[in-house]
Coordinates of C-alpha atoms in Angstrom, one line a residue:
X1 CA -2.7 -24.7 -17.2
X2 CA -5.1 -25.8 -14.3
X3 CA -2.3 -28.8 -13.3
X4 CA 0.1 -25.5 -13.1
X5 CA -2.7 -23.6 -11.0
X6 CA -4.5 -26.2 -8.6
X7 CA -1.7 -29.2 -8.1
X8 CA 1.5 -27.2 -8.0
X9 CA 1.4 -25.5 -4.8
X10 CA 0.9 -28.8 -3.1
X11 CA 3.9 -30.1 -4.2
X12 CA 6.5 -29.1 -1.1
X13 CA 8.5 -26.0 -1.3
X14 CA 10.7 -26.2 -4.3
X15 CA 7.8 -26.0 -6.8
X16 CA 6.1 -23.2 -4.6
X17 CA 10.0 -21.5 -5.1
X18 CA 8.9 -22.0 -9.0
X19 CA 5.6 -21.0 -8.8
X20 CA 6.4 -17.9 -6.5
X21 CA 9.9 -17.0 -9.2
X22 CA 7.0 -17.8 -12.1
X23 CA 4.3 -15.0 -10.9
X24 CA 7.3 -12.3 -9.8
X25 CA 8.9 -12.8 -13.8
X26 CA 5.0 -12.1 -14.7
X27 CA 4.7 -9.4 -12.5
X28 CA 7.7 -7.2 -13.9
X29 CA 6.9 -8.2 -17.5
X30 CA 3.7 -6.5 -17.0
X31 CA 4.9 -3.5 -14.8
X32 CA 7.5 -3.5 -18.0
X33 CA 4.6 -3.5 -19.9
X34 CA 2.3 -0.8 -18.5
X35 CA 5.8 1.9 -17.8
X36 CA 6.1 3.9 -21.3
X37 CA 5.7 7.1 -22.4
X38 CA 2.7 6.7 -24.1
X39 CA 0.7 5.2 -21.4
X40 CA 2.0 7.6 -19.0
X41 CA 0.8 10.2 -21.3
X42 CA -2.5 9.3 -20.8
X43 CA -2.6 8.7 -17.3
X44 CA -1.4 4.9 -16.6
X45 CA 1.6 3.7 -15.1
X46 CA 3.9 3.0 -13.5
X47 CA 1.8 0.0 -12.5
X48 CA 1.9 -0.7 -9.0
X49 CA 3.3 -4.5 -8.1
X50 CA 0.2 -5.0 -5.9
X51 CA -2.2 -4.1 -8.9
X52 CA -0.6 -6.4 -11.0
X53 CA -0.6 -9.1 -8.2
X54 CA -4.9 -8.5 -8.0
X55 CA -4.5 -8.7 -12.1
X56 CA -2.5 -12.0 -12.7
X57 CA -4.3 -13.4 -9.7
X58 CA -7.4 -12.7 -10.8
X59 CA -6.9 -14.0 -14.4
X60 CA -5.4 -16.6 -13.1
X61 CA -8.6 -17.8 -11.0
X62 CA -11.0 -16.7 -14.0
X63 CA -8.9 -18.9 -16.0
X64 CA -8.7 -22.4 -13.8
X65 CA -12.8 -21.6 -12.8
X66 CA -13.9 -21.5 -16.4
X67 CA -11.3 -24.6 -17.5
X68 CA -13.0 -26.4 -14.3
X69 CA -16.4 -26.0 -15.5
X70 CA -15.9 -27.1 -18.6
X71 CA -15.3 -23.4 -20.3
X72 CA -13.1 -22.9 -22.6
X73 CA -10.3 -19.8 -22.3
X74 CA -11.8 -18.4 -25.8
X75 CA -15.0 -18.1 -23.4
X76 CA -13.6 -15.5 -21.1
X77 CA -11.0 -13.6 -23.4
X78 CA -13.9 -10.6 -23.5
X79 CA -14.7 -10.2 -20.2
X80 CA -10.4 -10.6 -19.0
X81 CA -9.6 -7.8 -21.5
X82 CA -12.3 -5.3 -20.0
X83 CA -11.0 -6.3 -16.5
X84 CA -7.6 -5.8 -17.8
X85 CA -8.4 -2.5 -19.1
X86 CA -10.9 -1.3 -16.1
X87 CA -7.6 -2.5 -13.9
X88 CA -5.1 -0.8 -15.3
X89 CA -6.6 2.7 -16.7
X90 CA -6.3 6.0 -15.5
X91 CA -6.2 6.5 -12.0
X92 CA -8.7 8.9 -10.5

């Protein structure tokens, strides 16, 4: 996971085509995701693509930090989920 994170980009353009195609399919599963009746019932969705940018990006970064530092992902899994949830919940 931290290899796909920190060494990836520098390796020329067609892994950054990956990595960039990699993100976007995460992006629409989670606007996929977040987009159902239910969840619009109670005020969420549809998600917009630059809030789930800020979310992947920022679990992303939580995730090769803590890996970095010697964490481990079960470490974090709290503290991501609030996020998640603060993130994504009703908008005001």
């Amino acid at each position: 996971m931290l290899s796909w994170i920190r060494d990836v980009p520098s390796l020329g353009d067609a892994a950054r085509l990956l990595e960039r195609q990699t993100m976007e399919a995460f992006i629409a599963m989670v606007q996929t995701l977040c987009d159902t009746d239910g969840l619009r019932a109670v005020g969420i969705g549809p998600l917009p693509r630059q809030v789930a940018i800020m979310l992947l990006g920022g679990l992303r970064e939580l995730t090769a930090t803590t890996v970095e530092d010697g964490g481990r992902i079960s470490d974090i899994t709290e503290i991501a989920v609030q996020a998640s949830i603060a993130l994504l919940g009703p908008r005001a």
